[in-house]
mmCIF file of C-alpha atoms and ligand atoms in Angstrom:
data_model
loop_
_atom_site.group_PDB
_atom_site.id
_atom_site.type_symbol
_atom_site.label_atom_id
_atom_site.label_comp_id
_atom_site.label_asym_id
_atom_site.label_seq_id
_atom_site.Cartn_x
_atom_site.Cartn_y
_atom_site.Cartn_z
ATOM 1 C CA MET A 1 154.489 99.634 89.544
ATOM 2 C CA LEU A 2 152.664 98.757 86.646
ATOM 3 C CA THR A 3 154.183 99.091 83.070
ATOM 4 C CA TYR A 4 152.830 98.534 79.557
ATOM 5 C CA GLN A 5 155.032 98.754 76.439
ATOM 6 C CA ASN A 6 157.938 100.290 78.416
ATOM 7 C CA LYS A 7 155.797 102.986 79.849
ATOM 8 C CA THR A 8 154.653 103.392 83.628
ATOM 9 C CA LEU A 9 151.094 103.245 84.038
ATOM 10 C CA ASP A 10 150.929 103.867 87.839
ATOM 11 C CA ASP A 11 151.713 102.579 91.139
ATOM 12 C CA VAL A 12 149.093 100.148 92.073
ATOM 13 C CA VAL A 13 147.965 97.407 94.503
ATOM 14 C CA LEU A 14 147.161 94.239 92.836
ATOM 15 C CA THR A 15 144.855 91.714 94.702
ATOM 16 C CA PHE A 16 144.468 88.071 93.571
ATOM 17 C CA TRP A 17 141.392 86.399 94.622
ATOM 18 C CA ASN A 18 141.478 82.608 94.417
ATOM 19 C CA ALA A 19 138.497 80.936 93.014
ATOM 20 C CA PRO A 20 136.038 80.157 94.476
ATOM 21 C CA HIS A 21 136.708 82.985 97.213
ATOM 22 C CA SER A 22 136.122 85.879 94.875
ATOM 23 C CA TYR A 23 132.752 88.058 94.519
ATOM 24 C CA THR A 24 132.178 86.147 91.156
ATOM 25 C CA GLY A 25 133.594 82.705 92.241
ATOM 26 C CA GLU A 26 136.214 82.862 89.380
ATOM 27 C CA ASP A 27 139.895 83.731 89.826
ATOM 28 C CA THR A 28 139.992 87.383 89.833
ATOM 29 C CA VAL A 29 142.659 90.123 89.837
ATOM 30 C CA GLU A 30 141.613 93.483 91.088
ATOM 31 C CA ILE A 31 143.900 96.519 90.244
ATOM 32 C CA SER A 32 143.732 99.420 92.644
ATOM 33 C CA CYS A 33 144.993 102.543 91.051
ATOM 34 C CA HIS A 34 145.187 106.169 91.787
ATOM 35 C CA GLY A 35 141.609 108.038 90.956
ATOM 36 C CA ASN A 36 142.816 110.169 88.295
ATOM 37 C CA PRO A 37 140.291 109.152 85.380
ATOM 38 C CA HIS A 38 143.244 109.439 82.705
ATOM 39 C CA LEU A 39 145.228 106.546 84.774
ATOM 40 C CA VAL A 40 142.177 104.583 84.979
ATOM 41 C CA GLU A 41 141.494 104.845 81.095
ATOM 42 C CA ASN A 42 145.052 104.102 80.264
ATOM 43 C CA ILE A 43 145.158 100.892 82.484
ATOM 44 C CA VAL A 44 141.665 99.947 81.050
ATOM 45 C CA ARG A 45 143.077 100.529 77.660
ATOM 46 C CA ALA A 46 146.210 98.373 78.130
ATOM 47 C CA CYS A 47 144.037 95.468 79.556
ATOM 48 C CA LEU A 48 141.899 95.618 76.399
ATOM 49 C CA GLU A 49 145.164 95.725 74.212
ATOM 50 C CA LEU A 50 146.152 92.637 75.926
ATOM 51 C CA GLY A 51 143.130 90.591 75.365
ATOM 52 C CA ALA A 52 140.624 91.368 77.965
ATOM 53 C CA ARG A 53 137.134 92.655 77.342
ATOM 54 C CA ALA A 54 135.072 95.007 79.300
ATOM 55 C CA ALA A 55 132.314 93.597 81.240
ATOM 56 C CA ARG A 56 128.749 94.017 80.240
ATOM 57 C CA PRO A 57 126.460 95.796 82.852
ATOM 58 C CA GLY A 58 125.797 93.650 85.831
ATOM 59 C CA GLU A 59 128.134 90.781 84.316
ATOM 60 C CA PHE A 60 130.035 90.366 87.708
ATOM 61 C CA THR A 61 126.770 89.816 89.423
ATOM 62 C CA GLN A 62 125.510 87.623 86.602
ATOM 63 C CA ARG A 63 128.644 85.380 86.900
ATOM 64 C CA ALA A 64 128.310 85.214 90.818
ATOM 65 C CA PHE A 65 124.744 84.164 90.446
ATOM 66 C CA LEU A 66 125.561 81.527 87.796
ATOM 67 C CA ASN A 67 128.339 80.364 90.108
ATOM 68 C CA ASP A 68 126.228 79.793 92.976
ATOM 69 C CA LYS A 69 127.770 82.647 94.896
ATOM 70 C CA LEU A 70 124.496 84.507 95.022
ATOM 71 C CA SER A 71 120.697 83.418 94.773
ATOM 72 C CA LEU A 72 118.726 85.359 92.051
ATOM 73 C CA THR A 73 116.841 87.113 94.934
ATOM 74 C CA GLN A 74 120.163 88.082 96.316
ATOM 75 C CA ALA A 75 121.254 89.718 93.043
ATOM 76 C CA GLU A 76 117.879 91.479 92.833
ATOM 77 C CA GLY A 77 118.421 92.813 96.573
ATOM 78 C CA LEU A 78 121.840 93.786 95.348
ATOM 79 C CA LEU A 79 120.387 96.016 92.414
ATOM 80 C CA ASP A 80 117.724 97.555 94.750
ATOM 81 C CA LEU A 81 120.580 98.314 97.213
ATOM 82 C CA LEU A 82 122.289 100.561 94.792
ATOM 83 C CA TYR A 83 119.189 102.481 93.796
ATOM 84 C CA ALA A 84 117.315 102.555 97.007
ATOM 85 C CA PRO A 85 116.064 106.166 97.442
ATOM 86 C CA THR A 86 115.312 106.052 101.098
ATOM 87 C CA GLU A 87 116.269 104.470 104.285
ATOM 88 C CA ARG A 88 113.354 102.127 104.374
ATOM 89 C CA ALA A 89 113.854 101.019 100.705
ATOM 90 C CA LEU A 90 117.595 100.280 101.802
ATOM 91 C CA ALA A 91 116.476 98.164 104.762
ATOM 92 C CA SER A 92 114.029 96.164 102.509
ATOM 93 C CA ALA A 93 116.831 95.990 99.797
ATOM 94 C CA ARG A 94 119.333 94.699 102.456
ATOM 95 C CA ALA A 95 117.075 92.077 103.706
ATOM 96 C CA MET A 96 116.571 90.878 100.292
ATOM 97 C CA LYS A 97 120.624 90.744 99.591
ATOM 98 C CA GLU A 98 121.020 88.936 102.814
ATOM 99 C CA GLY A 99 118.917 86.079 101.336
ATOM 100 C CA LYS A 100 115.862 86.445 103.669
ATOM 101 C CA LEU A 101 113.452 85.782 101.078
ATOM 102 C CA GLY A 102 115.348 82.542 100.109
ATOM 103 C CA HIS A 103 115.343 81.526 103.614
ATOM 104 C CA ALA A 104 111.607 82.243 104.010
ATOM 105 C CA LEU A 105 111.112 80.141 100.866
ATOM 106 C CA GLU A 106 113.359 77.195 101.956
ATOM 107 C CA ALA A 107 111.126 76.209 104.722
ATOM 108 C CA VAL A 108 108.083 76.550 102.447
ATOM 109 C CA ARG A 109 109.807 74.130 99.985
ATOM 110 C CA ALA A 110 110.650 71.745 102.648
ATOM 111 C CA GLU A 111 107.111 71.411 103.816
ATOM 112 C CA LEU A 112 105.785 70.950 100.236
ATOM 113 C CA ILE A 113 108.425 68.369 99.427
ATOM 114 C CA ASP A 114 107.347 66.458 102.613
ATOM 115 C CA LEU A 115 103.578 66.895 101.598
ATOM 116 C CA LEU A 116 104.445 65.600 98.125
ATOM 117 C CA SER A 117 106.190 62.430 99.427
ATOM 118 C CA HIS A 118 103.243 61.796 101.680
ATOM 119 C CA LEU A 119 100.946 61.836 98.691
ATOM 120 C CA GLU A 120 103.024 59.748 96.423
ATOM 121 C CA ALA A 121 103.179 57.216 98.895
ATOM 122 C CA SER A 122 99.448 57.040 99.345
ATOM 123 C CA LEU A 123 99.103 56.770 95.414
ATOM 124 C CA ASP A 124 101.789 53.874 95.451
ATOM 125 C CA PHE A 125 99.329 52.036 98.064
ATOM 126 C CA ALA A 126 96.562 52.970 95.589
ATOM 127 C CA GLU A 127 98.345 50.819 92.899
ATOM 128 C CA GLU A 128 98.455 48.010 95.522
ATOM 129 C CA GLY A 129 94.692 48.234 95.916
ATOM 130 C CA ILE A 130 94.578 50.018 99.195
ATOM 131 C CA GLU A 131 92.290 53.104 98.940
ATOM 132 C CA PRO A 132 94.436 56.218 99.104
ATOM 133 C CA ARG A 133 93.660 58.883 101.823
ATOM 134 C CA VAL A 134 94.691 62.277 102.499
ATOM 135 C CA GLY A 135 92.930 63.583 105.394
ATOM 136 C CA PRO A 136 92.299 67.155 106.990
ATOM 137 C CA GLU A 137 95.717 67.421 108.509
ATOM 138 C CA PHE A 138 97.057 67.238 105.074
ATOM 139 C CA SER A 139 94.723 69.945 103.985
ATOM 140 C CA ALA A 140 95.568 72.028 106.876
ATOM 141 C CA ARG A 141 99.274 71.904 105.910
ATOM 142 C CA VAL A 142 98.698 72.909 102.510
ATOM 143 C CA GLU A 143 96.782 75.776 103.789
ATOM 144 C CA ASN A 144 99.376 76.802 105.911
ATOM 145 C CA VAL A 145 101.883 76.879 103.148
ATOM 146 C CA ARG A 146 99.685 78.886 100.875
ATOM 147 C CA GLU A 147 99.181 81.250 103.920
ATOM 148 C CA LYS A 148 103.069 81.727 104.125
ATOM 149 C CA ILE A 149 103.199 82.516 100.565
ATOM 150 C CA ASN A 150 100.341 84.893 100.723
ATOM 151 C CA GLN A 151 102.121 86.832 103.501
ATOM 152 C CA LEU A 152 105.051 87.292 101.148
ATOM 153 C CA ILE A 153 102.853 88.388 98.288
ATOM 154 C CA ARG A 154 101.175 91.012 100.744
ATOM 155 C CA THR A 155 104.435 92.866 100.976
ATOM 156 C CA ALA A 156 104.525 93.463 97.089
ATOM 157 C CA PRO A 157 102.407 96.560 97.204
ATOM 158 C CA LEU A 158 104.932 98.218 99.677
ATOM 159 C CA GLY A 159 107.677 96.894 97.601
ATOM 160 C CA ARG A 160 106.517 98.447 94.813
ATOM 161 C CA ILE A 161 106.099 101.763 96.742
ATOM 162 C CA LEU A 162 109.750 101.389 97.915
ATOM 163 C CA GLN A 163 111.223 100.973 94.609
ATOM 164 C CA GLU A 164 108.974 103.352 92.557
ATOM 165 C CA GLY A 165 107.608 105.752 94.894
ATOM 166 C CA ALA A 166 103.928 106.187 95.825
ATOM 167 C CA LEU A 167 102.101 108.672 93.579
ATOM 168 C CA ALA A 168 100.684 111.258 95.901
ATOM 169 C CA VAL A 169 98.654 114.077 94.129
ATOM 170 C CA ILE A 170 98.020 117.485 95.383
ATOM 171 C CA VAL A 171 94.599 118.817 94.624
ATOM 172 C CA GLY A 172 92.556 121.772 95.573
ATOM 173 C CA GLU A 173 91.429 125.390 94.602
ATOM 174 C CA PRO A 174 93.873 127.750 93.435
ATOM 175 C CA ASN A 175 95.742 129.906 95.756
ATOM 176 C CA VAL A 176 95.123 127.465 98.840
ATOM 177 C CA GLY A 177 98.846 126.711 99.175
ATOM 178 C CA LYS A 178 99.232 123.654 97.089
ATOM 179 C CA SER A 179 102.555 124.660 95.802
ATOM 180 C CA SER A 180 103.762 125.916 99.293
ATOM 181 C CA LEU A 181 102.699 122.372 100.529
ATOM 182 C CA LEU A 182 105.002 120.650 97.874
ATOM 183 C CA ASN A 183 107.760 122.931 98.725
ATOM 184 C CA ALA A 184 107.342 122.276 102.400
ATOM 185 C CA LEU A 185 107.292 118.523 101.894
ATOM 186 C CA LEU A 186 110.478 118.948 99.687
ATOM 187 C CA ARG A 187 111.914 121.368 102.174
ATOM 188 C CA GLU A 188 112.915 123.516 99.038
ATOM 189 C CA ASP A 189 111.508 126.085 96.563
ATOM 190 C CA ARG A 190 110.549 123.687 93.858
ATOM 191 C CA ALA A 191 107.285 125.154 92.813
ATOM 192 C CA ILE A 192 106.774 128.815 92.071
ATOM 193 C CA VAL A 193 104.504 130.273 95.047
ATOM 194 C CA ALA A 194 102.865 133.496 94.199
ATOM 195 C CA PRO A 195 99.742 135.413 95.516
ATOM 196 C CA THR A 196 97.900 135.330 92.161
ATOM 197 C CA PRO A 197 95.652 132.567 91.561
ATOM 198 C CA GLY A 198 96.671 130.203 88.719
ATOM 199 C CA THR A 199 100.522 130.330 88.962
ATOM 200 C CA THR A 200 100.776 126.546 88.648
ATOM 201 C CA ARG A 201 99.235 125.998 85.472
ATOM 202 C CA ASP A 202 100.652 122.862 84.439
ATOM 203 C CA LEU A 203 101.854 119.813 86.648
ATOM 204 C CA ILE A 204 105.039 119.883 88.732
ATOM 205 C CA GLU A 205 106.350 116.604 89.787
ATOM 206 C CA ALA A 206 108.815 115.946 92.482
ATOM 207 C CA SER A 207 110.219 112.989 94.486
ATOM 208 C CA CYS A 208 110.491 113.548 98.253
ATOM 209 C CA ASN A 209 111.154 111.314 101.222
ATOM 210 C CA VAL A 210 108.476 111.032 103.953
ATOM 211 C CA ARG A 211 109.445 108.959 106.915
ATOM 212 C CA GLY A 212 111.314 106.646 104.742
ATOM 213 C CA LEU A 213 108.604 106.303 102.188
ATOM 214 C CA PRO A 214 109.578 107.432 98.673
ATOM 215 C CA LEU A 215 106.886 109.601 97.323
ATOM 216 C CA ARG A 216 106.222 111.206 93.783
ATOM 217 C CA LEU A 217 104.505 114.217 94.375
ATOM 218 C CA ILE A 218 102.461 116.068 91.966
ATOM 219 C CA ASP A 219 101.299 119.385 92.284
ATOM 220 C CA THR A 220 98.289 120.118 90.101
ATOM 221 C CA ALA A 221 96.929 123.351 88.530
ATOM 222 C CA GLY A 222 94.147 124.794 90.546
ATOM 223 C CA GLN A 223 90.820 123.411 89.775
ATOM 224 C CA ARG A 224 89.167 126.752 88.950
ATOM 225 C CA ASP A 225 87.115 127.324 85.811
ATOM 226 C CA SER A 226 89.187 129.055 83.259
ATOM 227 C CA THR A 227 89.540 130.069 79.881
ATOM 228 C CA ASP A 228 93.586 130.149 79.638
ATOM 229 C CA PRO A 229 94.220 127.123 77.391
ATOM 230 C CA VAL A 230 97.398 126.131 79.285
ATOM 231 C CA GLU A 231 95.276 126.019 82.605
ATOM 232 C CA ILE A 232 92.586 123.956 80.854
ATOM 233 C CA GLU A 233 95.272 121.499 79.869
ATOM 234 C CA GLY A 234 96.784 121.639 83.321
ATOM 235 C CA ASN A 235 93.167 120.857 84.826
ATOM 236 C CA ARG A 236 92.751 117.990 82.403
ATOM 237 C CA ARG A 237 96.055 116.348 83.131
ATOM 238 C CA ALA A 238 95.331 116.736 86.817
ATOM 239 C CA ARG A 239 92.018 114.785 86.208
ATOM 240 C CA ALA A 240 93.749 112.087 84.252
ATOM 241 C CA LEU A 241 96.044 111.549 86.989
ATOM 242 C CA LEU A 242 93.681 111.002 89.646
ATOM 243 C CA PRO A 243 92.819 107.501 89.220
ATOM 244 C CA ASN A 244 96.580 106.236 89.297
ATOM 245 C CA ALA A 245 97.446 108.108 92.480
ATOM 246 C CA GLN A 246 97.997 106.099 95.681
ATOM 247 C CA LEU A 247 97.135 109.112 97.914
ATOM 248 C CA LEU A 248 95.370 112.282 97.352
ATOM 249 C CA LEU A 249 96.300 115.401 99.186
ATOM 250 C CA HIS A 250 93.207 117.841 99.189
ATOM 251 C CA VAL A 251 94.203 121.182 100.296
ATOM 252 C CA VAL A 252 91.834 123.827 101.437
ATOM 253 C CA GLU A 253 92.187 126.981 103.417
ATOM 254 C CA ALA A 254 91.821 126.675 107.226
ATOM 255 C CA HIS A 255 90.218 130.075 107.967
ATOM 256 C CA GLN A 256 87.553 129.818 105.065
ATOM 257 C CA PRO A 257 84.269 127.573 105.395
ATOM 258 C CA TYR A 258 84.609 124.132 104.309
ATOM 259 C CA ALA A 259 83.437 123.402 100.741
ATOM 260 C CA ALA A 260 84.023 120.153 98.618
ATOM 261 C CA THR A 261 86.354 120.705 95.796
ATOM 262 C CA LYS A 262 84.730 121.047 92.522
ATOM 263 C CA ILE A 263 87.069 118.278 91.146
ATOM 264 C CA GLU A 264 85.611 114.896 91.798
ATOM 265 C CA LEU A 265 87.948 112.837 93.939
ATOM 266 C CA PRO A 266 87.921 109.088 93.348
ATOM 267 C CA GLU A 267 86.346 107.412 96.336
ATOM 268 C CA ASN A 268 88.579 104.348 96.156
ATOM 269 C CA ILE A 269 91.673 106.288 96.639
ATOM 270 C CA PRO A 270 92.724 107.287 100.219
ATOM 271 C CA SER A 271 92.728 110.946 100.623
ATOM 272 C CA LEU A 272 93.841 113.461 103.322
ATOM 273 C CA LEU A 273 92.025 116.734 104.112
ATOM 274 C CA ILE A 274 94.760 119.413 104.706
ATOM 275 C CA ALA A 275 93.659 122.805 105.917
ATOM 276 C CA ASN A 276 96.520 125.116 105.179
ATOM 277 C CA LYS A 277 97.154 128.485 106.448
ATOM 278 C CA SER A 278 96.298 127.536 109.898
ATOM 279 C CA ASP A 279 97.888 130.968 111.060
ATOM 280 C CA LEU A 280 95.160 132.604 109.929
ATOM 281 C CA GLY A 281 92.507 130.757 111.930
ATOM 282 C CA ARG A 282 90.707 127.442 112.077
ATOM 283 C CA HIS A 283 87.196 127.335 110.706
ATOM 284 C CA ALA A 284 84.584 125.681 112.696
ATOM 285 C CA SER A 285 82.931 123.937 109.664
ATOM 286 C CA LEU A 286 86.113 121.956 108.723
ATOM 287 C CA PRO A 287 85.581 118.105 109.465
ATOM 288 C CA GLU A 288 87.138 116.462 112.419
ATOM 289 C CA GLU A 289 89.918 114.385 110.543
ATOM 290 C CA THR A 290 91.249 117.777 109.207
ATOM 291 C CA ILE A 291 95.012 117.905 109.375
ATOM 292 C CA PHE A 292 96.207 121.722 110.055
ATOM 293 C CA LEU A 293 99.223 123.008 108.643
ATOM 294 C CA CYS A 294 100.861 126.171 108.143
ATOM 295 C CA ALA A 295 102.951 125.720 104.975
ATOM 296 C CA LEU A 296 104.775 128.847 105.476
ATOM 297 C CA THR A 297 106.250 128.018 108.870
ATOM 298 C CA GLY A 298 106.298 124.134 108.605
ATOM 299 C CA GLU A 299 103.874 124.162 111.757
ATOM 300 C CA GLY A 300 101.800 120.802 111.443
ATOM 301 C CA LEU A 301 104.167 119.357 108.709
ATOM 302 C CA GLY A 302 105.394 116.551 111.294
ATOM 303 C CA ASP A 303 101.701 115.355 111.910
ATOM 304 C CA LEU A 304 100.843 115.748 108.186
ATOM 305 C CA GLU A 305 103.922 113.330 107.279
ATOM 306 C CA ALA A 306 102.797 110.782 110.045
ATOM 307 C CA LYS A 307 99.306 110.810 108.449
ATOM 308 C CA ILE A 308 100.702 110.146 105.171
ATOM 309 C CA GLU A 309 102.810 107.401 106.255
ATOM 310 C CA SER A 310 99.960 105.708 107.949
ATOM 311 C CA ALA A 311 97.379 106.225 105.055
ATOM 312 C CA LEU A 312 100.038 104.544 102.712
ATOM 313 C CA LEU A 313 100.938 101.622 104.843
ATOM 314 C CA ALA A 314 97.291 101.026 105.840
ATOM 315 C CA GLU A 315 96.709 100.320 102.082
ATOM 316 C CA VAL A 316 99.857 98.020 101.473
ATOM 317 C CA ALA A 317 100.977 96.521 104.527
ATOM 318 C CA ASP A 318 98.936 94.554 107.153
ATOM 319 C CA GLU A 319 102.408 94.512 109.498
ATOM 320 C CA THR A 320 104.168 97.793 109.599
ATOM 321 C CA GLU A 321 107.152 96.075 110.738
ATOM 322 C CA THR A 322 107.596 94.239 107.220
ATOM 323 C CA VAL A 323 111.079 94.722 106.269
ATOM 324 C CA LEU A 324 111.469 92.272 103.513
ATOM 325 C CA THR A 325 109.282 93.301 100.457
ATOM 326 C CA ILE A 326 109.033 91.271 97.011
ATOM 327 C CA ASN A 327 109.333 92.865 93.744
ATOM 328 C CA ALA A 328 107.105 92.479 90.614
ATOM 329 C CA ARG A 329 108.892 89.481 89.318
ATOM 330 C CA GLN A 330 108.799 87.582 92.664
ATOM 331 C CA ASN A 331 105.185 88.620 93.077
ATOM 332 C CA ALA A 332 104.160 87.165 89.665
ATOM 333 C CA THR A 333 105.745 83.907 90.348
ATOM 334 C CA LEU A 334 104.511 83.633 93.914
ATOM 335 C CA GLN A 335 100.944 84.347 92.584
ATOM 336 C CA ARG A 336 101.318 81.435 90.132
ATOM 337 C CA ALA A 337 102.433 78.971 93.112
ATOM 338 C CA ALA A 338 99.386 80.421 95.257
ATOM 339 C CA GLN A 339 97.232 79.763 92.527
ATOM 340 C CA SER A 340 98.472 76.170 92.064
ATOM 341 C CA LEU A 341 97.896 75.560 96.055
ATOM 342 C CA ASP A 342 94.265 76.944 95.673
ATOM 343 C CA ARG A 343 93.611 74.411 92.987
ATOM 344 C CA ALA A 344 95.324 71.805 95.232
ATOM 345 C CA LEU A 345 93.022 72.782 97.961
ATOM 346 C CA GLU A 346 90.053 72.768 95.830
ATOM 347 C CA ALA A 347 90.551 69.203 94.664
ATOM 348 C CA LEU A 348 91.363 68.097 98.320
ATOM 349 C CA ARG A 349 87.987 69.400 99.344
ATOM 350 C CA GLY A 350 86.228 67.544 96.469
ATOM 351 C CA SER A 351 88.338 64.726 97.183
ATOM 352 C CA THR A 352 89.077 64.366 93.456
ATOM 353 C CA GLY A 353 92.228 62.619 92.197
ATOM 354 C CA LEU A 354 95.252 62.727 94.080
ATOM 355 C CA GLU A 355 97.239 62.813 90.873
ATOM 356 C CA LEU A 356 95.845 66.128 90.383
ATOM 357 C CA ILE A 357 96.846 67.390 93.757
ATOM 358 C CA SER A 358 100.292 66.019 93.240
ATOM 359 C CA VAL A 359 100.790 67.862 89.655
ATOM 360 C CA GLU A 360 99.583 71.249 91.481
ATOM 361 C CA LEU A 361 101.911 70.724 94.591
ATOM 362 C CA ARG A 362 104.818 70.047 91.872
ATOM 363 C CA ASP A 363 103.957 73.068 89.843
ATOM 364 C CA ALA A 364 104.060 75.238 93.019
ATOM 365 C CA LEU A 365 107.475 73.793 93.978
ATOM 366 C CA HIS A 366 108.565 74.485 90.412
ATOM 367 C CA ASP A 367 107.486 78.232 90.814
ATOM 368 C CA LEU A 368 109.242 78.564 94.213
ATOM 369 C CA ALA A 369 112.402 77.329 92.648
ATOM 370 C CA GLU A 370 111.900 79.822 89.912
ATOM 371 C CA VAL A 371 111.643 82.799 92.386
ATOM 372 C CA ILE A 372 115.159 82.137 93.813
ATOM 373 C CA GLY A 373 116.456 81.536 90.540
ATOM 374 C CA GLU A 374 116.877 77.648 90.384
ATOM 375 C CA THR A 375 115.748 77.664 86.861
ATOM 376 C CA ASP A 376 116.900 77.455 83.208
ATOM 377 C CA ASN A 377 114.434 79.891 82.006
ATOM 378 C CA GLU A 378 116.669 82.067 79.696
ATOM 379 C CA ASP A 379 114.570 85.322 80.148
ATOM 380 C CA ILE A 380 115.306 85.344 83.972
ATOM 381 C CA LEU A 381 119.021 84.569 83.402
HETATM 382 P P1 GDP B 18 98.464 127.298 95.125
HETATM 383 O O1 GDP B 18 97.955 128.171 94.048
HETATM 384 O O2 GDP B 18 97.300 126.372 95.814
HETATM 385 O O3 GDP B 18 99.661 126.320 94.701
HETATM 386 O O4 GDP B 18 99.097 128.264 96.130
HETATM 387 P P2 GDP B 18 100.394 128.857 96.663
HETATM 388 O O5 GDP B 18 101.379 127.823 97.311
HETATM 389 O O6 GDP B 18 101.103 129.452 95.225
HETATM 390 O O7 GDP B 18 100.138 130.051 97.754
HETATM 391 C C1 GDP B 18 99.350 130.775 97.608
HETATM 392 C C2 GDP B 18 99.316 132.040 98.466
HETATM 393 O O8 GDP B 18 99.314 131.652 99.868
HETATM 394 C C3 GDP B 18 101.049 132.616 98.556
HETATM 395 O O9 GDP B 18 100.878 134.044 98.590
HETATM 396 C C4 GDP B 18 101.435 131.876 99.779
HETATM 397 O O10 GDP B 18 102.526 132.522 100.360
HETATM 398 C C5 GDP B 18 100.397 131.930 100.707
HETATM 399 N N1 GDP B 18 100.381 130.897 101.650
HETATM 400 C C6 GDP B 18 100.655 129.614 101.352
HETATM 401 N N2 GDP B 18 100.815 128.673 102.511
HETATM 402 C C7 GDP B 18 100.416 129.695 103.460
HETATM 403 C C8 GDP B 18 100.256 129.412 104.988
HETATM 404 O O11 GDP B 18 100.465 128.640 105.782
HETATM 405 N N3 GDP B 18 99.896 130.875 105.526
HETATM 406 C C9 GDP B 18 99.814 131.887 105.040
HETATM 407 N N4 GDP B 18 99.157 132.938 105.717
HETATM 408 N N5 GDP B 18 99.853 132.160 103.590
HETATM 409 C C10 GDP B 18 100.079 131.083 102.901
#
């Protein structure tokens, strides 16, 4: 029974966690009470009046990190785990939280330290008048380290998609079924579907999950010439969005002769040609890669989703099995490490000063330490 100022607060269970065996690594008391928000509030108020203070957002995890219970990458993984929008994002967050990035980097760091000690030994010999040497084997090992770092860097675009969603823009003439496609992918009636051309006059954005990949879907206004100011604005916004898209879903009607859109599609962005209304027929003029769909019944939707998945993965991942993906902060720091190693390799090729190579390897080591949070960088803390 928990009482305060002679009043009963609740029947509770108190759990005492002895340092360092708690989440934060500090002595901790957990109060488990009944779920009524009034009870919770009364207990919290009593604690505050007795001198406790409320934790800042993320403070428990920050303390765990500062007390070496979690590495920085594990703390980041935990955050991602709380907000992961799909199963696939969850798997990546879990891998990060389990410390997989830290483990991958440990081996790389050990190798770099070994390389540095070889190098410094050569430098010591140089002081004794012996010509310092680092041979091709040394360069090959540096190159190997850089490749391991590059492998991690290559997971960053997929990491970004998993955290933020890939931007997929639906384009096409009015009335071909763009809104119906959006609804089919969402499996709900989000966009208004109507037989009159020009129903979607502005942009509609919705998030959906395509085979574990989070997608930010944007349904654009039909690309017809119009005098309606709302439609003109809708068309302008659609055009402005295109360069930022990671995937274009170009919808046409399956039973009509194929004609390119009036809107110019950026060539550097992957695009899928979707022939909707396949229930009305399949026109012979449609190119071979056309994906046929009946948005009304959902026929062809599974095939389309598979194609969306492979189009996105082809852009971002060289191994589709990649589970661990890195975030923007880790990417920026690993990029710096890779650049240091590039300069070291350059110096090795030109056989210029061993001191310079040693400085670059040290810088790379420092960056790797920063990735896992062995740092006194206040911003990161
Ligand atoms: P949007 O203007 O391109 O967004 O087109 P909508 O999604 O509003 O659809 C225009 C019309 O086509 C509506 O009357 C839909 O019911 C119809 N429609 C959409 N998909 C299909 C389909 O697969 N088959 C048939 N027969 N009609 C469809």
